[in-house]
Amino acid sequence: MRDKEEQTFIIMKPDAIQRSLFGEILSRFERKGLKIIGVKMVKISDPLLEEHYSHLADKPFFKTLKNYMKSSPVVLMVLAGTNAISATRLIVGPTKGYEADAGSIRGDFSLSAQSNLVHASDSPETAKKEIKRFFKDEELFNYEKPDYKFVYSEKFF
Ligand code: UDP
Ligand code: MG
């Protein structure tokens, strides 16, 4: 895959907050070198939730998914970095926690197909739509970090 600067959308789901895993999970994204360019705590409204999970509207678990996602506040984030979308999905792991590899967030902390701690955009098209759905332009920050040239080696050349 070619290197490209990307932005991806993350939700720290209710179980991440309730199980006090927010810091642990955030730390994994930070240590990877992803840059936080937006962050806020919200309770997601029904219309936004239905839009966000519209691809699952006909699934039998849709109702419990909505109840789960509304059961506590969540933290929304936009992360930036080289190949940020696919790199973040690798750190998060596949949907079902009991099938996810050890070392991934879901593999290390989830045994559930629903309460799997984190949402992460699955493609550049989805990321663009999701960021626009949940963040205003003025809630996103463009800033330099001193570790940038070490995280992205091509910056030396
Ligand atoms: N989900 C569920 N039961 C399932 C599959 C998915 O409750 O059998 C929930 C789960 O919380 C998942 C979310 O629906 O994260 C969105 O599903 P998707 O297939 O988009 O998985 P993801 O992209 O989060 O891995
Ligand atoms: Mg998905």
Short mmCIF file of C-alpha atoms in Angstrom, two decimals, residues 6-141:
data_model
loop_
_atom_site.label_atom_id
_atom_site.label_comp_id
_atom_site.label_asym_id
_atom_site.label_seq_id
_atom_site.Cartn_x
_atom_site.Cartn_y
_atom_site.Cartn_z
CA GLU A 6 -5.22 10.13 6.29
CA GLN A 7 -7.76 11.00 8.97
CA THR A 8 -9.93 8.41 10.67
CA PHE A 9 -12.94 8.55 12.98
CA ILE A 10 -12.98 6.74 16.33
CA ILE A 11 -15.67 6.18 18.94
CA MET A 12 -14.63 5.08 22.42
CA LYS A 13 -17.84 3.12 23.02
CA PRO A 14 -19.75 2.95 26.35
CA ASP A 15 -17.87 -0.15 27.57
CA ALA A 16 -14.51 1.60 27.09
CA ILE A 17 -15.74 4.40 29.37
CA GLN A 18 -17.55 2.14 31.88
CA ARG A 19 -14.64 -0.30 32.18
CA SER A 20 -12.10 2.52 32.61
CA LEU A 21 -10.23 1.47 29.48
CA PHE A 22 -10.30 4.89 27.82
CA GLY A 23 -6.71 5.75 28.82
CA GLU A 24 -5.38 2.31 27.92
CA ILE A 25 -6.97 2.45 24.47
CA LEU A 26 -5.99 6.07 23.79
CA SER A 27 -2.44 5.23 24.81
CA ARG A 28 -2.26 2.50 22.15
CA PHE A 29 -3.27 4.98 19.45
CA GLU A 30 -0.83 7.59 20.78
CA ARG A 31 2.11 5.17 21.00
CA LYS A 32 1.51 4.10 17.40
CA GLY A 33 2.15 7.70 16.37
CA LEU A 34 -1.40 8.70 15.50
CA LYS A 35 -2.11 12.37 16.13
CA ILE A 36 -5.33 13.43 17.90
CA ILE A 37 -6.81 16.26 15.86
CA GLY A 38 -10.30 16.25 17.40
CA VAL A 39 -11.84 14.92 20.63
CA LYS A 40 -15.13 15.36 22.51
CA MET A 41 -17.49 13.52 24.90
CA VAL A 42 -21.13 13.21 23.82
CA LYS A 43 -24.28 11.14 24.19
CA ILE A 44 -25.06 10.15 20.61
CA SER A 45 -28.61 11.09 19.55
CA ASP A 46 -30.98 8.54 17.97
CA PRO A 47 -30.92 10.11 14.49
CA LEU A 48 -27.10 10.24 14.39
CA LEU A 49 -26.84 6.69 15.69
CA GLU A 50 -29.31 5.42 13.10
CA GLU A 51 -27.38 7.20 10.35
CA HIS A 52 -24.04 5.92 11.62
CA TYR A 53 -25.23 2.30 11.75
CA SER A 54 -27.66 2.47 8.78
CA HIS A 55 -25.82 -0.43 7.08
CA LEU A 56 -27.01 -2.64 9.96
CA ALA A 57 -30.64 -1.46 10.18
CA ASP A 58 -32.07 -4.83 9.10
CA LYS A 59 -29.93 -6.91 11.47
CA PRO A 60 -31.55 -8.64 14.44
CA PHE A 61 -29.05 -6.98 16.80
CA PHE A 62 -29.79 -3.41 15.62
CA LYS A 63 -32.03 -2.57 18.62
CA THR A 64 -29.59 -3.87 21.22
CA LEU A 65 -26.74 -2.13 19.37
CA LYS A 66 -28.56 1.20 19.69
CA ASN A 67 -29.36 0.60 23.37
CA TYR A 68 -25.73 -0.31 24.04
CA MET A 69 -24.42 2.78 22.23
CA LYS A 70 -26.80 5.03 24.23
CA SER A 71 -26.08 3.42 27.60
CA SER A 72 -23.43 5.98 28.57
CA PRO A 73 -21.57 8.93 27.08
CA VAL A 74 -18.94 8.09 24.49
CA VAL A 75 -15.78 9.86 23.38
CA LEU A 76 -15.46 10.79 19.71
CA MET A 77 -12.04 11.33 18.18
CA VAL A 78 -10.41 12.07 14.86
CA LEU A 79 -6.91 10.62 14.48
CA ALA A 80 -4.44 11.55 11.75
CA GLY A 81 -1.35 9.84 10.37
CA THR A 82 0.16 7.84 7.53
CA ASN A 83 -2.35 5.20 6.40
CA ALA A 84 -4.29 6.06 9.57
CA ILE A 85 -7.48 4.23 8.49
CA SER A 86 -6.05 0.75 7.90
CA ALA A 87 -3.42 1.11 10.66
CA THR A 88 -6.12 1.93 13.20
CA ARG A 89 -8.32 -1.00 12.12
CA LEU A 90 -5.33 -3.31 12.70
CA ILE A 91 -4.82 -1.97 16.22
CA VAL A 92 -8.56 -2.30 16.96
CA GLY A 93 -8.94 -5.84 15.53
CA PRO A 94 -11.91 -7.58 13.87
CA THR A 95 -15.51 -7.06 15.05
CA LYS A 96 -15.94 -10.03 17.37
CA GLY A 97 -13.74 -9.72 20.43
CA TYR A 98 -13.58 -13.49 20.92
CA GLU A 99 -12.11 -13.88 17.41
CA ALA A 100 -9.66 -10.97 17.58
CA ASP A 101 -5.93 -11.60 17.89
CA ALA A 102 -4.22 -11.00 21.21
CA GLY A 103 -2.37 -7.70 20.94
CA SER A 104 -5.32 -5.92 19.32
CA ILE A 105 -7.63 -3.81 21.49
CA ARG A 106 -10.61 -6.10 20.95
CA GLY A 107 -8.43 -9.20 21.26
CA ASP A 108 -7.01 -8.08 24.58
CA PHE A 109 -10.15 -6.63 26.20
CA SER A 110 -13.37 -7.92 24.59
CA LEU A 111 -15.20 -11.26 24.50
CA SER A 112 -18.25 -9.82 22.77
CA ALA A 113 -19.52 -9.28 19.19
CA GLN A 114 -21.28 -6.13 20.37
CA SER A 115 -19.44 -4.62 23.32
CA ASN A 116 -16.16 -4.36 21.47
CA LEU A 117 -14.92 -1.06 22.92
CA VAL A 118 -14.07 0.96 19.83
CA HIS A 119 -15.49 2.05 16.50
CA ALA A 120 -12.98 2.85 13.74
CA SER A 121 -13.74 3.91 10.15
CA ASP A 122 -13.28 1.08 7.66
CA SER A 123 -12.38 2.96 4.43
CA PRO A 124 -11.40 6.44 3.19
CA GLU A 125 -14.97 7.06 1.95
CA THR A 126 -16.49 6.05 5.29
CA ALA A 127 -13.93 8.05 7.27
CA LYS A 128 -14.76 11.22 5.33
CA LYS A 129 -18.52 10.78 5.89
CA GLU A 130 -18.15 9.88 9.57
CA ILE A 131 -15.86 12.81 10.39
CA LYS A 132 -18.33 15.19 8.71
CA ARG A 133 -21.25 13.55 10.53
CA PHE A 134 -19.80 14.06 14.01
CA PHE A 135 -17.36 17.00 13.84
CA LYS A 136 -17.64 20.62 12.73
CA ASP A 137 -14.65 22.06 10.85
CA GLU A 138 -13.77 24.30 13.82
CA GLU A 139 -13.58 21.26 16.13
CA LEU A 140 -10.63 19.84 14.16
CA PHE A 141 -7.10 21.14 14.74
#
